[in-house]
Structure formats: structure tokens, C-alpha cells
mmCIF file of C-alpha atoms and ligand atoms in Angstrom:
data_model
loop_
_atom_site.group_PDB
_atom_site.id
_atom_site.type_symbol
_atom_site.label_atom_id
_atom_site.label_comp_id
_atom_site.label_asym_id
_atom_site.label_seq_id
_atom_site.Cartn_x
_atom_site.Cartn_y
_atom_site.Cartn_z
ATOM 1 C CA UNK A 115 0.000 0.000 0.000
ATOM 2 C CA UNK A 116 1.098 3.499 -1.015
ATOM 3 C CA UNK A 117 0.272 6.243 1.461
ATOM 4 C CA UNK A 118 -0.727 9.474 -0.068
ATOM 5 C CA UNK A 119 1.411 11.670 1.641
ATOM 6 C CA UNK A 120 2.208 13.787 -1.315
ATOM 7 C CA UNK A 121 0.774 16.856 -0.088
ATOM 8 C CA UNK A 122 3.137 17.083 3.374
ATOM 9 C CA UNK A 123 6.118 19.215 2.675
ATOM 10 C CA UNK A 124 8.860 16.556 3.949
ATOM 11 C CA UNK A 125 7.004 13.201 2.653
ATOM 12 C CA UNK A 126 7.105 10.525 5.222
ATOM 13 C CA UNK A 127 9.300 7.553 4.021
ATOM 14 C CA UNK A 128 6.805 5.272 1.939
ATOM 15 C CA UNK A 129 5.342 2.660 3.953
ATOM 16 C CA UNK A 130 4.169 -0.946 2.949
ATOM 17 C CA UNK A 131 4.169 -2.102 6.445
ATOM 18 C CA UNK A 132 2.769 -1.278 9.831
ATOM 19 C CA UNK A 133 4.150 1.541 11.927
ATOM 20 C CA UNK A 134 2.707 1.942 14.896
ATOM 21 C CA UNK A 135 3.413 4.589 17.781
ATOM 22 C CA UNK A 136 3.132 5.466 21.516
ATOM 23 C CA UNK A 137 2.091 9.050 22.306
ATOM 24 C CA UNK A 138 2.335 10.376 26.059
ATOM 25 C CA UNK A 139 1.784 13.784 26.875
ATOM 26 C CA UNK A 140 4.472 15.091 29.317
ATOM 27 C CA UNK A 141 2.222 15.707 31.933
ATOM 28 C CA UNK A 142 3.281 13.643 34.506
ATOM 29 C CA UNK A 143 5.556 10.226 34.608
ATOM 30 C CA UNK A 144 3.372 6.952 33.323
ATOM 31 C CA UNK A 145 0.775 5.088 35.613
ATOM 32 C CA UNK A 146 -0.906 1.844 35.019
ATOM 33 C CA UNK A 147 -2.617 2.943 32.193
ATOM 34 C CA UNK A 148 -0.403 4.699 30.437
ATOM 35 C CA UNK A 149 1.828 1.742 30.945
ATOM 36 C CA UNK A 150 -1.185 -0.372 28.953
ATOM 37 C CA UNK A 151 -1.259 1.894 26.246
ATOM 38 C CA UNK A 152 2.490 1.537 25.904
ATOM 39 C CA UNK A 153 2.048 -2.267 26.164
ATOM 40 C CA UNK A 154 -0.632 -2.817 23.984
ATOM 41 C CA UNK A 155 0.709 -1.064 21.337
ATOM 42 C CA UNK A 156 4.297 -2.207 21.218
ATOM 43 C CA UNK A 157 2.976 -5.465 21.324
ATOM 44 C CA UNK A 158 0.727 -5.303 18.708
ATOM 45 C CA UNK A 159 3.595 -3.559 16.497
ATOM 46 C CA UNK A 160 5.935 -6.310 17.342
ATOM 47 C CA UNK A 161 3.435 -9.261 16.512
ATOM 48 C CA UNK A 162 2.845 -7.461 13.177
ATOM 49 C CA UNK A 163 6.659 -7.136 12.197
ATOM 50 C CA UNK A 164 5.956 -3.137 12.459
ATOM 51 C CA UNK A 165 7.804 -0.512 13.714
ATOM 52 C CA UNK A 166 6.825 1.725 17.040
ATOM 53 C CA UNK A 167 7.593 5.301 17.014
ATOM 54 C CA UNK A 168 7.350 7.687 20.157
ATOM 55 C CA UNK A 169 5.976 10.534 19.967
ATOM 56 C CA UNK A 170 6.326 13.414 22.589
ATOM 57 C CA UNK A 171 2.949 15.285 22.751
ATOM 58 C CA UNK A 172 3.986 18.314 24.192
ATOM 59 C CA UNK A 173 2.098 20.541 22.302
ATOM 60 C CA UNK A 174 0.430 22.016 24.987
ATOM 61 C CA UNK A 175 2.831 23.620 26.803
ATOM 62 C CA UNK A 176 1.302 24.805 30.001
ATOM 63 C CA UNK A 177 0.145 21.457 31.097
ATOM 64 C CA UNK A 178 3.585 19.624 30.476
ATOM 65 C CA UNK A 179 5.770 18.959 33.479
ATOM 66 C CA UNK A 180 9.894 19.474 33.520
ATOM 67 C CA UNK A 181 11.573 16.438 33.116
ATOM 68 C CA UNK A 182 8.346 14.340 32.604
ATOM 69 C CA UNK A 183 9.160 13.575 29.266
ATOM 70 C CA UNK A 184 12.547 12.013 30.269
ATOM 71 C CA UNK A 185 11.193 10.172 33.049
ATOM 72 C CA UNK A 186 8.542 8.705 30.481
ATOM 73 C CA UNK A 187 11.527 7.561 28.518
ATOM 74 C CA UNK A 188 13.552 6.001 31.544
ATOM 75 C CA UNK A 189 10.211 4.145 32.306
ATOM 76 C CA UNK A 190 9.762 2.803 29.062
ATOM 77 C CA UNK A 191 12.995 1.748 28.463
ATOM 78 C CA UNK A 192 13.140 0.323 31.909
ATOM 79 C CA UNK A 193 10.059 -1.943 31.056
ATOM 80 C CA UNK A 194 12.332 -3.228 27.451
ATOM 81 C CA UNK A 195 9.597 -1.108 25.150
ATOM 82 C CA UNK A 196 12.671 0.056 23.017
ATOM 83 C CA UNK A 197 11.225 2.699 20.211
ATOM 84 C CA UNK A 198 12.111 2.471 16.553
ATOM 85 C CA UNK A 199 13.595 5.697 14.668
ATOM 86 C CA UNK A 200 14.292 9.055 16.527
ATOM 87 C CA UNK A 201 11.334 10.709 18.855
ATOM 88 C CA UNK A 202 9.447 13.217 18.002
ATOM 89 C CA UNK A 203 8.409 16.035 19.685
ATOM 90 C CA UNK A 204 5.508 18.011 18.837
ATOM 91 C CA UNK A 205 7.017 21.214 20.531
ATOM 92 C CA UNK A 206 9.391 21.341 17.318
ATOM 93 C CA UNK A 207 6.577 21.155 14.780
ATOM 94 C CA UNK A 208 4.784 24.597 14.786
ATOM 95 C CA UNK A 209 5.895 25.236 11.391
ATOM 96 C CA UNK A 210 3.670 22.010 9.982
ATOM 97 C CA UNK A 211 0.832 22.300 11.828
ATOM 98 C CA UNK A 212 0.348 26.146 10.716
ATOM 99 C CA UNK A 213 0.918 24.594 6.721
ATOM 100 C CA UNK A 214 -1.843 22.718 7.716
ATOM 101 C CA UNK A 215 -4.621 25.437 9.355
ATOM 102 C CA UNK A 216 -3.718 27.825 6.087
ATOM 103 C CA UNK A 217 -4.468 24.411 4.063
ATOM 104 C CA UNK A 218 -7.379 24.458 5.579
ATOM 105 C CA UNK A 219 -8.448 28.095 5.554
ATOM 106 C CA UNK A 220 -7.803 27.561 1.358
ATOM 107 C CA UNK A 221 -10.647 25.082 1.918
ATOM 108 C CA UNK A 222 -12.497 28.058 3.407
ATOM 109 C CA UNK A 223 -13.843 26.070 6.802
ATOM 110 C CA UNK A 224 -11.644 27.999 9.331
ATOM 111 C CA UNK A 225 -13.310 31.053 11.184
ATOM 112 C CA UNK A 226 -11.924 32.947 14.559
ATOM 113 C CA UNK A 227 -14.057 32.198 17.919
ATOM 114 C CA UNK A 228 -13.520 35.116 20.588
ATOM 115 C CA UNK A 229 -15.664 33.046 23.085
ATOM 116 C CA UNK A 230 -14.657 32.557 26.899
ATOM 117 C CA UNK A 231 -15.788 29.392 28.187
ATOM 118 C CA UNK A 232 -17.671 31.466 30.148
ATOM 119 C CA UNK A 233 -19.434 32.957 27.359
ATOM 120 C CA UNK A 234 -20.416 29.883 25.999
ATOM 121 C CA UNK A 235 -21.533 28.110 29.092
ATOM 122 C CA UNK A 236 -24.219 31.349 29.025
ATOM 123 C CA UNK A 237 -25.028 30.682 25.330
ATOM 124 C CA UNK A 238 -26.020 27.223 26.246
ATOM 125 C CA UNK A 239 -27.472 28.169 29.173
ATOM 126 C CA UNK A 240 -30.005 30.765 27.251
ATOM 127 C CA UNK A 241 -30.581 28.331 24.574
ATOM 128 C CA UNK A 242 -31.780 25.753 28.025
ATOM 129 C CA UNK A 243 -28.919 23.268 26.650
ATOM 130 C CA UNK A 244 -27.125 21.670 29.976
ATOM 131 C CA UNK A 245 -23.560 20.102 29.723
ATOM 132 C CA UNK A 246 -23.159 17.962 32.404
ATOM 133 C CA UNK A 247 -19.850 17.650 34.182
ATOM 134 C CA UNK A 248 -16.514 16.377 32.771
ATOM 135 C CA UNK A 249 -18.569 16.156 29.490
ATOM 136 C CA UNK A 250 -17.378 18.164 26.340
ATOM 137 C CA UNK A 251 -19.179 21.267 25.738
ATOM 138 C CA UNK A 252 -20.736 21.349 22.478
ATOM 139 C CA UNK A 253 -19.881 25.192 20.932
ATOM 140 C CA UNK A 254 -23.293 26.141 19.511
ATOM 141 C CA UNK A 255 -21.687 28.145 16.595
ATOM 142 C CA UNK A 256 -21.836 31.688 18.223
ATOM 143 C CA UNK A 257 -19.040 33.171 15.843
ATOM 144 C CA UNK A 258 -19.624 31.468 12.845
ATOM 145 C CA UNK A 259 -20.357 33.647 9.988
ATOM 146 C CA UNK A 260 -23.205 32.895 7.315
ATOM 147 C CA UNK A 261 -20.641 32.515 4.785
ATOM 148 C CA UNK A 262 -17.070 31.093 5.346
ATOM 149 C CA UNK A 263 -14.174 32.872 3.866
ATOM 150 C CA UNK A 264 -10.203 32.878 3.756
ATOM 151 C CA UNK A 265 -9.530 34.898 6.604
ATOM 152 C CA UNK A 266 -5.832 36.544 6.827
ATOM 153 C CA UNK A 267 -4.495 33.809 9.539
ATOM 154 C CA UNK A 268 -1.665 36.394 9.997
ATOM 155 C CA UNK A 269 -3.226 39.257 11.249
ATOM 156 C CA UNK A 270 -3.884 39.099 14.858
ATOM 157 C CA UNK A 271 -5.993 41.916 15.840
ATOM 158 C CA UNK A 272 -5.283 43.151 19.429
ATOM 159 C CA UNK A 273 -8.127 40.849 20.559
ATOM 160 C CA UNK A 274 -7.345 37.534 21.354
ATOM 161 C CA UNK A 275 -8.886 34.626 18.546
ATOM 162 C CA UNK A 276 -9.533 30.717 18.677
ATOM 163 C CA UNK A 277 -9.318 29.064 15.152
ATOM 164 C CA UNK A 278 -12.623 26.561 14.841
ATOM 165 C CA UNK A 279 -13.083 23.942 12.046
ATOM 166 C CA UNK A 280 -16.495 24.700 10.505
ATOM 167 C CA UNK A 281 -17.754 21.754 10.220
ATOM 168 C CA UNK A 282 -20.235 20.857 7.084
ATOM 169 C CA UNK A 283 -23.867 19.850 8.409
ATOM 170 C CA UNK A 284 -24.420 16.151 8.474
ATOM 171 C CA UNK A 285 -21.306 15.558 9.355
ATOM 172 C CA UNK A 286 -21.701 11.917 10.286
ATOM 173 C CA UNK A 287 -18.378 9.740 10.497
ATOM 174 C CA UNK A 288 -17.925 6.148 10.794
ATOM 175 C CA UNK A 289 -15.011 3.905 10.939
ATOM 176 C CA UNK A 290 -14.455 0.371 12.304
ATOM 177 C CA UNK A 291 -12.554 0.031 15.208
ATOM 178 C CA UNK A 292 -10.407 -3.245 15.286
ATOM 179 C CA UNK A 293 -11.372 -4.503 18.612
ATOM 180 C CA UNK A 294 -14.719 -2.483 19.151
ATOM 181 C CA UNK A 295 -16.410 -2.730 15.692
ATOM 182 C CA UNK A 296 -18.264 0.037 13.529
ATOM 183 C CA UNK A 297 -18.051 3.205 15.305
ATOM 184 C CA UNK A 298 -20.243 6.032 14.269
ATOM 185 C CA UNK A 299 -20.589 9.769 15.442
ATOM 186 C CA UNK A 300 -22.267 12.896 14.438
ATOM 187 C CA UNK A 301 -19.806 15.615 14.620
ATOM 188 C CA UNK A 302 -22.561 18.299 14.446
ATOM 189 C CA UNK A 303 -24.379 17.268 17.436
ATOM 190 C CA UNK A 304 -21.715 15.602 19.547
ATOM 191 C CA UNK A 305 -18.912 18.060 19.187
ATOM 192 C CA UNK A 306 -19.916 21.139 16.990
ATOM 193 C CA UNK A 307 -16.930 23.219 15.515
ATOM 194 C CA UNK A 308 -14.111 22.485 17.288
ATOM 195 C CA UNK A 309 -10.648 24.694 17.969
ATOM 196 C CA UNK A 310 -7.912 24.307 16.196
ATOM 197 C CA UNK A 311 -5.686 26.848 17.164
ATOM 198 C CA UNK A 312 -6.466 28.506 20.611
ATOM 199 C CA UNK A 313 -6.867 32.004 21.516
ATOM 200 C CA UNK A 314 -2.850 31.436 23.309
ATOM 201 C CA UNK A 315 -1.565 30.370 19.848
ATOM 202 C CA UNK A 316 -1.335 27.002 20.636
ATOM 203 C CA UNK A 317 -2.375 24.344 18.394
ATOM 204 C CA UNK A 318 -4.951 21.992 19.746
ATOM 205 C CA UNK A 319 -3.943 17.989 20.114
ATOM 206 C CA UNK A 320 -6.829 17.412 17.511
ATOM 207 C CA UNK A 321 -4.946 19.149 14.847
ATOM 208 C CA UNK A 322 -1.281 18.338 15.864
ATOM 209 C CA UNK A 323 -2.268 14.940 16.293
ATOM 210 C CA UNK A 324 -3.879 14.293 12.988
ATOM 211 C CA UNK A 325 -0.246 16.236 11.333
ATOM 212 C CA UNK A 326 1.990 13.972 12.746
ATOM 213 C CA UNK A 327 0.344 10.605 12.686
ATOM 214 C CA UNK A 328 0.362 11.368 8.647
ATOM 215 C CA UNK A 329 4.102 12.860 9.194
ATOM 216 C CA UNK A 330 4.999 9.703 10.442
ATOM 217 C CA UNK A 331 2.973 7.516 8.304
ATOM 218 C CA UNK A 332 1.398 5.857 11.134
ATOM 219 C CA UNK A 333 -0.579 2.811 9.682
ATOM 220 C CA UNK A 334 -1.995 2.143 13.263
ATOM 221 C CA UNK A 335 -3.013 3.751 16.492
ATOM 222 C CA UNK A 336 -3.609 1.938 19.089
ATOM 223 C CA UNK A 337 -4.258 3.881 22.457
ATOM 224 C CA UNK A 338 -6.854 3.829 25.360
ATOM 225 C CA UNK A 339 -10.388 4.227 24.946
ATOM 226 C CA UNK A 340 -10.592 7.299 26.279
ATOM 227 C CA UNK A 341 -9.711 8.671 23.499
ATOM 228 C CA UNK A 342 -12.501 7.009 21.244
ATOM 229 C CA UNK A 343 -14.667 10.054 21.247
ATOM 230 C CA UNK A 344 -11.918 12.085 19.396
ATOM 231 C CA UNK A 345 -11.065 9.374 16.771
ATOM 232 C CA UNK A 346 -14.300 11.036 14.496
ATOM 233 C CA UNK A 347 -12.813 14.254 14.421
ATOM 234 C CA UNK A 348 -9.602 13.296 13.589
ATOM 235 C CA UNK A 349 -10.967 11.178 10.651
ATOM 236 C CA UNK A 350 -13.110 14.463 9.498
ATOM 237 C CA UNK A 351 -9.335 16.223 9.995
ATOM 238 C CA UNK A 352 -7.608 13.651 7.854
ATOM 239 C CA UNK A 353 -10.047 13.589 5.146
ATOM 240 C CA UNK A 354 -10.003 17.801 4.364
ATOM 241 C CA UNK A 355 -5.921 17.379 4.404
ATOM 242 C CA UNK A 356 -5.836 14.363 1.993
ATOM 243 C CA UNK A 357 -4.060 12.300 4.360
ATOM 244 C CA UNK A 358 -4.609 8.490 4.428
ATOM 245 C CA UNK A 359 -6.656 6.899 7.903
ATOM 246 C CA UNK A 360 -4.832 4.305 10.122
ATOM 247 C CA UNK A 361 -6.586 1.758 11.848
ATOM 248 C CA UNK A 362 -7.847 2.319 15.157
ATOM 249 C CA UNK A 363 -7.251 0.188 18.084
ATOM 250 C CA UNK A 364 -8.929 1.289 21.271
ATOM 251 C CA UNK A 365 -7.688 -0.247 24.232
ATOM 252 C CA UNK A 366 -9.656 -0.923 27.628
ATOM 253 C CA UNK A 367 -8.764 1.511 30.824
ATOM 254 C CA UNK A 368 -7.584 0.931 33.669
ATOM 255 C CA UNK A 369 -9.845 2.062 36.252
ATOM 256 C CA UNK A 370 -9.358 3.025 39.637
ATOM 257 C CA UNK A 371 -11.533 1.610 43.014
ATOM 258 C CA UNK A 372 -13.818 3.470 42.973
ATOM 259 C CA UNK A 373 -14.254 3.082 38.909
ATOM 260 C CA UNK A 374 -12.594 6.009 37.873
ATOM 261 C CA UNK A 375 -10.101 6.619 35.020
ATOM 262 C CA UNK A 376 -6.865 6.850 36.089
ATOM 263 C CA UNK A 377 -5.150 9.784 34.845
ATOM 264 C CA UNK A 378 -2.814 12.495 36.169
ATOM 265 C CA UNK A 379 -5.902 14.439 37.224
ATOM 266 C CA UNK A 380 -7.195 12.390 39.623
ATOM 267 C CA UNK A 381 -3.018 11.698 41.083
ATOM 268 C CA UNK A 382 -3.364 8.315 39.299
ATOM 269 C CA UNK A 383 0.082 7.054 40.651
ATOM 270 C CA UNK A 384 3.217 6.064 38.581
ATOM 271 C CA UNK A 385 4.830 2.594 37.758
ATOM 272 C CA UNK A 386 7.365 1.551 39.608
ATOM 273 C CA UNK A 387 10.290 0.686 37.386
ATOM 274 C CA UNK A 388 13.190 1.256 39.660
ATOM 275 C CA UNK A 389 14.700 -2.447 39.126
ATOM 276 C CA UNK A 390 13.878 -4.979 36.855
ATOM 277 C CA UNK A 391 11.757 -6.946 39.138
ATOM 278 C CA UNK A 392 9.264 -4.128 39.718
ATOM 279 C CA UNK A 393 9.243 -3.076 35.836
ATOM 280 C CA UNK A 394 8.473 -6.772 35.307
ATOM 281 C CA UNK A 395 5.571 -6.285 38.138
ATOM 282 C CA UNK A 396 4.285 -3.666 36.160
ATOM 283 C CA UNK A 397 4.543 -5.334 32.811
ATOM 284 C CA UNK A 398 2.630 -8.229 34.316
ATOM 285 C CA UNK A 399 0.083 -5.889 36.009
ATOM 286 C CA UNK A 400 -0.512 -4.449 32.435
ATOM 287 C CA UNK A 401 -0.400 -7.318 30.238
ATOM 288 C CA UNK A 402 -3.483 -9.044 32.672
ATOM 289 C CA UNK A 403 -5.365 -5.818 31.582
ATOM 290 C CA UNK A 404 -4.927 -6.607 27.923
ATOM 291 C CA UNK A 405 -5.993 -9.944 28.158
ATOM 292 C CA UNK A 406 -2.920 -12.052 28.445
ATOM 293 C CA UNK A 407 -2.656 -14.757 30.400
ATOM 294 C CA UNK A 408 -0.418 -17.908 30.826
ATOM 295 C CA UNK A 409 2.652 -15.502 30.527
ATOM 296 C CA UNK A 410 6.466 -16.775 32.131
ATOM 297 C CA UNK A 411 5.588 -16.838 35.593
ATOM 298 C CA UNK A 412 9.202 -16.876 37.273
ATOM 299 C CA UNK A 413 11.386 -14.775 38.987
ATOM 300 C CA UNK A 414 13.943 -15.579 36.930
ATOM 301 C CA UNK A 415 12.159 -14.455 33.930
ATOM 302 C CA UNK A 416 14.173 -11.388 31.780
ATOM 303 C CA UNK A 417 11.872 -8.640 30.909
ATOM 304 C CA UNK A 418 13.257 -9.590 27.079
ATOM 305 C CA UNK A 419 12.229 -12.923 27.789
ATOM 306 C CA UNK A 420 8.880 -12.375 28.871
ATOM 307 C CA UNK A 421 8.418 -9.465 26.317
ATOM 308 C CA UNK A 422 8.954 -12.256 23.678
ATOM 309 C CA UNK A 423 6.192 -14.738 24.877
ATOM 310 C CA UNK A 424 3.870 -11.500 25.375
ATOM 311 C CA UNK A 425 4.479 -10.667 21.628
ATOM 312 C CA UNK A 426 3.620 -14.293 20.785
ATOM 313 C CA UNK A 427 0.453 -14.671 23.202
ATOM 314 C CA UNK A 428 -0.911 -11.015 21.953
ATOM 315 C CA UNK A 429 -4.253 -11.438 20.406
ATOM 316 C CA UNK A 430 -6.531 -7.965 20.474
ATOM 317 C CA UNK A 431 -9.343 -10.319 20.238
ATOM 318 C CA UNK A 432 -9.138 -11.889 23.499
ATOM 319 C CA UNK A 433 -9.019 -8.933 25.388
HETATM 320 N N1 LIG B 622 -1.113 12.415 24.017
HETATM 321 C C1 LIG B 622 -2.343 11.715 24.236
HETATM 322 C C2 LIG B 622 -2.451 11.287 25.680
HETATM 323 O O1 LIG B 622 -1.432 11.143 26.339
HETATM 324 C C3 LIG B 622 -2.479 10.475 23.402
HETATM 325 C C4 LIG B 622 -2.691 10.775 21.989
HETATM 326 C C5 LIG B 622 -2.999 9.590 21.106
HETATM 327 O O2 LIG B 622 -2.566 8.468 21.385
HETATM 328 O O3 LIG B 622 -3.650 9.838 20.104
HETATM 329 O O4 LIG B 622 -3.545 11.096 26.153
HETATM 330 ZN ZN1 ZN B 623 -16.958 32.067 19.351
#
């Protein structure tokens, strides 16, 4: 298979075989379910003879952590998930991700949002729509003109602007997720135009994502279900830019007692890879959330060792 990746300035190599990646955000040092996430999809690019890039996704600056990032990588290595070709880090790609918001302001669906939160809360509010907690807030289109045109993306008037994605109505997307099956969502009603670019001049993970999966000619991403709900409008985003779509691989969470995702929000705590034994722990801890079972039991196991029979015992089907 040929990927069209002939409209990216520096075309990813050409890829007839599976490249896979891992993609932390430097926002804290892996837990348990980062650590699946990791697992899951080295193993799954290992079993397919692929390759597994790391990507750092420190595009959002204000939420990453010093030294996070290089504690991710001590973890990872600790635990034997060795990456393929050099990391990338998302910081060091403003350049490609603007190509890509004046690529799609040619396409004439880009407009600027000067909405607070606040200000759309109140929208919603006066139009008697609730958004309940810790669930996205669907913008109801308060800046978008009638008719969309190329705006001047370099021109920053004093006031502060948010790039959204106008999105076309009946914007319906469906893909088939390898473990989970046909997937559908309706990006009108479940997400509404969406930022881009935000009013700080940072790119949104939507948009940087979608850029360097198709950078890196990533054939498949597989990463925790948490992120299912943004795998529509990253399809939508790949389809405007002409970029090819991976397959998707959603992987369970890891929940917490009382049910909760674990993530660095609620202090979700990290993996303990000090010494080989407790990175083996952990692997072992991880692998029994993916499924795997009948694994090298031993304390004499190697992490290499017992990487190997996970590789051979990983089946996506049987988690
Ligand atoms: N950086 C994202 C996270 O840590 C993952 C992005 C992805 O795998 O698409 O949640
Ligand atoms: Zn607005």
C-alpha cells in the first residue's frame, strides 16, 4: 500500500508495512494505564513485524511537566519497550501544523471564535442546553459567519482569537474500530466546531495529532479508549488534508476503586520501574489488563524474555 502523503512538505518515508506509535503527553511520569497503552501497542507492532515510534505530545505547553518527558523515557525503556527511529516532539513542529490550518483556511472552513468558556456556558445556558460535568461542551456556533471565507491567519488583531473547524452539516463519520467494531458519530451534534488553534496560539492535540500521525505515516493507532470520542474528528481532519486513515485500536482503561479513570488528574500514581523486578511487576500488572494470560511466571524471567512470549500470546481479540 502506497500512502498518499504527497501533499506534506517533507514526505514521510513510503510505507508498505505497519508503523505503529506510543504518544504520552508530558504531563506527569506513566501510571498503570499509560503503561497499557504503551504495552498494547508495542505489542501489537511487534506481533505485526511493524515498527513503534514515540511521539512526545507536548504541544500544549502549560500542562507539560519538567523532566516528565525524560522520566517517560527512563520508564519505558526500563520496562524493554525500546522505540524504533528518533522521537518526536511536537514542541518542534509549529511550522507544519500552521501549513496545515492555512491548508485548511484555502478550503475556506476555518473562522476565529472570541468566546470565553464562560461565554459559551451562558449561550447554552439561554438556549436551556445543559452540559453535564466532565462532558465536552458542544460550541453552539456563536461566531460562525453565514458565509465562510479565507480569513488573513496572519493578522492578529489586538483581541485575542480561537481558530474553529467549521464543520459541514451532516457531518456523520464512521469507521471500524479493530477490537470495538463500527463506530459512528455525528460531529454536528456531539462536538460542533471544534478549535484548532487557541486564543494562546497554541495548536490543539486534535490538529497536531492528525499532522503527525500522517508525518509519520502511522498505519496504526492503538491507544486507550478514552480517546474514542476524538477518533471522528480526527478522521473528518484527515479527510479535508488528503491524508490516508490508520486503523484504530482502542484499548480498555484501567480504572481506579472506585471506577474512575486513572489519569494524572485524579493523582493516578506512577509505575514503579526502579529495578527490573518491579518493571516486570508492572509489565505483568498491564499485560493481565490486555488480556494475556499464561505468561512466564518466574522470577527468573528477563523482561526480554517475557516481552517475547507477550508478543507471541498477543491477540486484540481476546481482550
Ligand atoms: N497524548 C495523548 C495522551 O497522552 C495520546 C494521543 C494519542 O494516542 O492519540 O492522552
Ligand atoms: Zn466564538
Amino acid at each position: 500500500m502506497i500512502l498518499a502523503v504527497s501533499n506534506l512538505k517533507n514526505p514521510s518515508p513510503l510505507s508498505d508495512g505497519y508503523r505503529g506509535r506510543f504518544a504520552p503527553s508530558p504531563t506527569g511520569p506513566l501510571h498503570a494505564g499509560s503503561l497499557v497503552a504503551a504495552l498494547g501497542s508495542w505489542l501489537d507492532a511487534r506481533k505485526n513485524g511493524g515498527k513503534w515510534l514515540l511521539r512526545i505530545e507536548d504541544v500544549d505547553t502549560p500542562r507539560c511537566v519538567p523532566g516528565a518527558d525524560q522520566e517517560i523515557l527512563r520508564q519505558l525503556l526500563a520496562c524493554g519497550l525500546q522505540w524504533d527511529e528518533k522521537i518526536s516532539w511536537q514542541s518542534s513542529h509549529q511550522e507544519r501544523y500552521q501549513r496545515a490550518l492555512e491548508r485548511l483556511n484555502t478550503l475556506k472552513c476555518l473562522y476565529p471564535c472570541t468566546c470565553s468558556r464562560q461565554a459559551i456556558s451562558n449561550t447554552l445556558a439561554a438556549l436551556g442546553i445543559e452540559t453535564p460535568r466532565n462532558q465536552e461542551v458542544i460550541y453552539p456556533g456563536s461566531c460562525r459567519p453565514a458565509s465562510i471565507l479565507m480569513n488573513d491567519l496572519g493578522n492578529t488583531p489586538s483581541q485575542k482569537l480561537a481558530w474553529r473547524l467549521a464543520l459541514p452539516t451532516g457531518c456523520q463519520v464512521e469507521f471500524e474500530d479493530l477490537r470495538l467494531g463500527h463506530q459512528q458519530q455525528n460531529l454536528n451534534d456531539q462536538v460542533g466546531d471544534f478549535v484548532l488553534c487557541r486564543n494562546d496560539g497554541l495548536f490543539t492535540y486534535q490538529l497536531a495529532v492528525v499532522v503527525d500521525d500522517a508525518e509519520q505515516a502511522i498505519t496504526h493507532v492503538v491507544r486507550g479508549v478514552d480517546l474514542l470520542s476524538n477518533t471522528a474528528r480526527q478522521i473528518h481532519l484527515q479527510e479535508l488534508l488528503g491524508y490516508p486513515r490508520p486503523q484504530y485500536l482502542h484499548l480498555p482503561l484501567v480504572l481506579d476503586e472506585q471506577g474512575e479513570k486513572l489519569s494524572k488528574q485524579t493523582l493516578a500514581t506512577t509505575i514503579h520501574t526502579q529495578d527490573a523486578k518491579q518493571a516486570l511487576q508492572e509489565l505483568r500488572k498491564a499485560a493481565l489488563h490486555l488480556g494475556l494470560r499464561n505468561l512466564p511466571a518466574g522470577d527468573t524471567t528477563s523482561i526480554a524474555e517475557w516481552l517475547l512470549a507477550a508478543t507471541h500470546a498477543w491477540d486484540y481479540r481476546s481482550i
